[in-house]
Amino acid sequence: DAGITQSPRHKVTETGTPVTLRCHQTENHRYMYWYRQDPGHGLRLIHYSYGVKDTDKGEVSDGYSVSRSKTEDFLLTLESATSSQTSVYFCAISESGAGTGTYEQYFGPGTRLTVT
Amino acid sequence: SQQGEEDPQALSIQEGENATMNCSYKTSINNLQWYRQNSGRGLVHLILIRSNEREKHSGRLRVTLDTSKKSSSLLITASRAADTASYFCATGTGANSKLTFGKGITLSVRP
């Protein structure tokens, strides 16, 4: 978890409200990722960023948006939270890029989100 | 859809025994990685093996990769109670450092 923080760590919100989760890194890594973890599904990629203002969709991006205005911060927004978005959300960072084959990821501690 | 599929889903062994976990995948990869997750925590990177490598060691961990069978195994030797965790394989297939994770294996090591 060193060098990566997530806030908040726990949140309960109501259906239909917008929610923003923050990931902050002090490692100056280029790549940042948002995953959700659900029982029976493992980790699934929501969105990722390969540089400031450069983002792309992952496997389960519907209902989520992201922004990265600074290297160190990657925000995940649930535009109108639904109960199906109740999950544990993990941020991850990675230093290397395509072609190097050495891109291990480092994970934050997670945010537990409950949508009632 | 999941690229990596781990097997078994759950494994329970006695302290001191070896634990073997398997991962199969479907498409060509650049590398395969194994991660550990302790309860309530984020994932921790254990070991990475590139597609042109067949075996790699790190402490009590041994990873093999068979690209012809599209499979990998993680061996933990002389297991300890502290090895109790979930283990995930993840495959890297191309650009932007994206990884695709399996659903994980729950390992319980009994003292």
Coordinates of N, CA, C and O in Angstrom, one line a residue, chain B residues 27-92:
Chain B
T27 N -5.7 -16.5 -24.3 CA -5.1 -15.8 -25.5 C -3.6 -15.6 -25.2 O -3.1 -15.8 -24.1
S28 N -2.9 -15.3 -26.3 CA -1.4 -15.0 -26.1 C -1.2 -13.9 -25.1 O -1.9 -13.0 -25.0
I29 N -0.1 -14.0 -24.4 CA 0.2 -13.1 -23.3 C 1.6 -12.5 -23.5 O 2.5 -13.2 -24.1
N30 N 1.9 -11.4 -22.9 CA 3.2 -10.9 -22.8 C 3.9 -11.3 -21.5 O 5.1 -11.5 -21.4
N31 N 3.1 -11.4 -20.4 CA 3.6 -11.9 -19.1 C 2.4 -12.4 -18.3 O 1.2 -12.1 -18.6
L32 N 2.8 -13.1 -17.2 CA 1.8 -13.6 -16.3 C 2.3 -13.2 -14.9 O 3.5 -13.4 -14.6
Q33 N 1.4 -12.8 -14.1 CA 1.8 -12.4 -12.7 C 0.9 -13.0 -11.7 O -0.2 -13.4 -12.0
W34 N 1.5 -13.2 -10.5 CA 0.7 -13.7 -9.4 C 0.7 -12.7 -8.3 O 1.7 -12.0 -8.0
Y35 N -0.5 -12.5 -7.7 CA -0.7 -11.6 -6.6 C -1.3 -12.3 -5.4 O -2.0 -13.3 -5.5
R36 N -1.1 -11.7 -4.2 CA -1.7 -12.2 -3.0 C -2.5 -11.1 -2.4 O -2.2 -10.0 -2.4
Q37 N -3.6 -11.5 -1.8 CA -4.5 -10.6 -1.1 C -4.9 -11.2 0.3 O -5.5 -12.2 0.4
N38 N -4.4 -10.5 1.3 CA -4.8 -10.8 2.7 C -6.2 -10.2 2.9 O -6.6 -9.2 2.3
S39 N -7.0 -10.8 3.8 CA -8.3 -10.4 4.0 C -8.4 -8.9 4.3 O -7.7 -8.4 5.2
G40 N -9.3 -8.2 3.6 CA -9.5 -6.8 3.8 C -8.4 -5.9 3.3 O -8.5 -4.7 3.6
R41 N -7.5 -6.4 2.6 CA -6.4 -5.6 2.1 C -6.3 -5.5 0.6 O -7.0 -6.2 -0.1
G42 N -5.4 -4.7 0.1 CA -5.2 -4.6 -1.4 C -4.3 -5.8 -1.8 O -3.7 -6.5 -1.0
L43 N -4.2 -5.9 -3.1 CA -3.4 -7.0 -3.7 C -1.9 -6.6 -3.6 O -1.6 -5.5 -3.7
V44 N -1.1 -7.6 -3.4 CA 0.4 -7.4 -3.3 C 1.0 -8.3 -4.4 O 0.7 -9.5 -4.5
H45 N 1.8 -7.7 -5.2 CA 2.5 -8.4 -6.3 C 3.5 -9.4 -5.7 O 4.3 -9.0 -4.9
L46 N 3.5 -10.6 -6.3 CA 4.4 -11.7 -5.8 C 5.5 -11.9 -6.8 O 6.7 -11.9 -6.5
I47 N 5.1 -12.2 -8.0 CA 6.1 -12.6 -9.0 C 5.6 -12.4 -10.4 O 4.4 -12.5 -10.6
L48 N 6.5 -12.1 -11.3 CA 6.1 -11.9 -12.8 C 7.0 -12.8 -13.6 O 8.2 -13.0 -13.4
I49 N 6.3 -13.5 -14.6 CA 7.1 -14.3 -15.5 C 6.7 -13.9 -16.9 O 5.5 -13.7 -17.2
R50 N 7.7 -13.7 -17.7 CA 7.5 -13.2 -19.1 C 7.2 -14.4 -20.0 O 7.5 -15.6 -19.7
S51 N 6.6 -14.1 -21.1 CA 6.2 -15.2 -22.0 C 7.3 -16.0 -22.6 O 7.1 -17.2 -23.0
N52 N 8.5 -15.5 -22.6 CA 9.7 -16.2 -23.1 C 10.4 -17.0 -21.9 O 11.5 -17.5 -22.2
E53 N 9.9 -16.9 -20.7 CA 10.5 -17.6 -19.6 C 9.6 -18.9 -19.3 O 8.4 -18.9 -19.5
R54 N 10.3 -19.9 -18.7 CA 9.6 -21.1 -18.4 C 9.4 -21.3 -16.9 O 8.5 -22.0 -16.4
E55 N 10.4 -20.7 -16.1 CA 10.3 -21.0 -14.6 C 11.0 -19.8 -14.0 O 12.0 -19.2 -14.5
K56 N 10.5 -19.4 -12.8 CA 11.1 -18.4 -12.0 C 10.9 -18.6 -10.6 O 9.9 -19.2 -10.1
H57 N 11.9 -18.2 -9.8 CA 11.9 -18.5 -8.3 C 12.0 -17.1 -7.6 O 12.6 -16.2 -8.1
S58 N 11.3 -17.1 -6.4 CA 11.5 -15.9 -5.5 C 11.3 -16.5 -4.1 O 10.1 -16.7 -3.7
G59 N 12.3 -16.6 -3.4 CA 12.2 -17.2 -2.0 C 11.5 -18.5 -2.0 O 12.0 -19.5 -2.7
R60 N 10.4 -18.7 -1.3 CA 9.7 -20.0 -1.3 C 8.7 -20.1 -2.5 O 8.0 -21.1 -2.5
L61 N 8.7 -19.2 -3.4 CA 7.8 -19.2 -4.5 C 8.5 -19.8 -5.8 O 9.6 -19.4 -6.0
R62 N 7.8 -20.6 -6.5 CA 8.3 -21.1 -7.8 C 7.1 -21.0 -8.8 O 6.0 -21.5 -8.5
V63 N 7.3 -20.3 -9.9 CA 6.3 -20.1 -10.9 C 6.8 -20.8 -12.2 O 7.9 -20.6 -12.5
T64 N 5.9 -21.5 -12.8 CA 6.2 -22.1 -14.1 C 5.2 -21.5 -15.1 O 4.1 -21.2 -14.8
L65 N 5.6 -21.5 -16.4 CA 4.7 -21.0 -17.4 C 4.9 -22.0 -18.6 O 6.0 -22.2 -19.1
D66 N 3.8 -22.5 -19.1 CA 3.8 -23.3 -20.3 C 2.9 -22.6 -21.3 O 1.7 -22.7 -21.3
T67 N 3.5 -21.9 -22.3 CA 2.7 -21.1 -23.2 C 2.0 -22.1 -24.2 O 1.0 -21.7 -24.8
S68 N 2.5 -23.3 -24.4 CA 1.9 -24.2 -25.4 C 0.6 -24.7 -24.8 O -0.4 -24.9 -25.5
K69 N 0.5 -24.8 -23.5 CA -0.7 -25.2 -22.8 C -1.5 -24.1 -22.3 O -2.6 -24.2 -21.7
K70 N -1.0 -22.9 -22.4 CA -1.6 -21.7 -21.9 C -1.9 -21.9 -20.4 O -3.1 -21.7 -19.9
S71 N -0.9 -22.2 -19.6 CA -1.1 -22.4 -18.2 C 0.1 -22.1 -17.4 O 1.2 -22.0 -17.9
S72 N -0.1 -21.8 -16.1 CA 0.9 -21.4 -15.2 C 0.6 -22.1 -13.9 O -0.5 -22.4 -13.5
S73 N 1.7 -22.3 -13.1 CA 1.5 -22.8 -11.7 C 2.3 -22.0 -10.8 O 3.4 -21.6 -11.1
L74 N 1.8 -21.9 -9.6 CA 2.5 -21.2 -8.5 C 2.6 -22.2 -7.4 O 1.7 -22.8 -6.9
L75 N 3.9 -22.5 -7.0 CA 4.2 -23.4 -5.9 C 4.7 -22.6 -4.7 O 5.6 -21.8 -4.9
I76 N 4.1 -22.8 -3.6 CA 4.6 -22.2 -2.3 C 5.2 -23.4 -1.5 O 4.4 -24.3 -1.1
T77 N 6.4 -23.4 -1.3 CA 7.0 -24.5 -0.5 C 7.0 -24.2 1.0 O 7.0 -23.0 1.4
A78 N 7.0 -25.3 1.8 CA 7.1 -25.1 3.2 C 6.1 -24.1 3.7 O 6.5 -23.1 4.4
S79 N 4.8 -24.2 3.5 CA 3.9 -23.2 3.8 C 3.8 -22.8 5.2 O 4.1 -23.7 6.1
R80 N 3.4 -21.6 5.5 CA 3.2 -21.1 6.9 C 1.8 -20.6 7.1 O 1.1 -20.3 6.1
A81 N 1.4 -20.5 8.3 CA 0.1 -19.9 8.5 C -0.1 -18.6 7.9 O -1.2 -18.2 7.5
A82 N 1.0 -17.8 7.9 CA 0.9 -16.4 7.3 C 0.7 -16.4 5.8 O 0.4 -15.4 5.2
D83 N 0.8 -17.6 5.2 CA 0.5 -17.7 3.7 C -1.0 -17.7 3.5 O -1.4 -17.7 2.3
T84 N -1.8 -17.9 4.5 CA -3.2 -17.9 4.3 C -3.7 -16.6 3.7 O -3.4 -15.5 4.2
A85 N -4.3 -16.7 2.5 CA -4.7 -15.5 1.7 C -5.4 -16.0 0.5 O -5.5 -17.2 0.2
S86 N -5.8 -15.0 -0.3 CA -6.3 -15.3 -1.7 C -5.2 -15.0 -2.7 O -4.4 -14.0 -2.5
Y87 N -5.1 -15.9 -3.7 CA -4.0 -15.7 -4.7 C -4.7 -15.6 -6.1 O -5.6 -16.3 -6.4
F88 N -4.2 -14.6 -6.8 CA -4.7 -14.3 -8.1 C -3.6 -14.4 -9.2 O -2.5 -13.9 -9.0
C89 N -4.0 -14.9 -10.3 CA -3.1 -14.8 -11.5 C -3.7 -13.7 -12.3 O -4.9 -13.4 -12.3
A90 N -2.8 -13.0 -13.0 CA -3.2 -11.9 -13.9 C -2.3 -12.0 -15.2 O -1.1 -12.2 -15.1
T91 N -2.9 -11.8 -16.3 CA -2.2 -11.8 -17.6 C -2.1 -10.5 -18.2 O -3.1 -9.7 -18.2
G92 N -1.0 -10.2 -18.7 CA -0.7 -9.0 -19.5 C -0.6 -9.3 -20.9 O 0.2 -10.1 -21.3

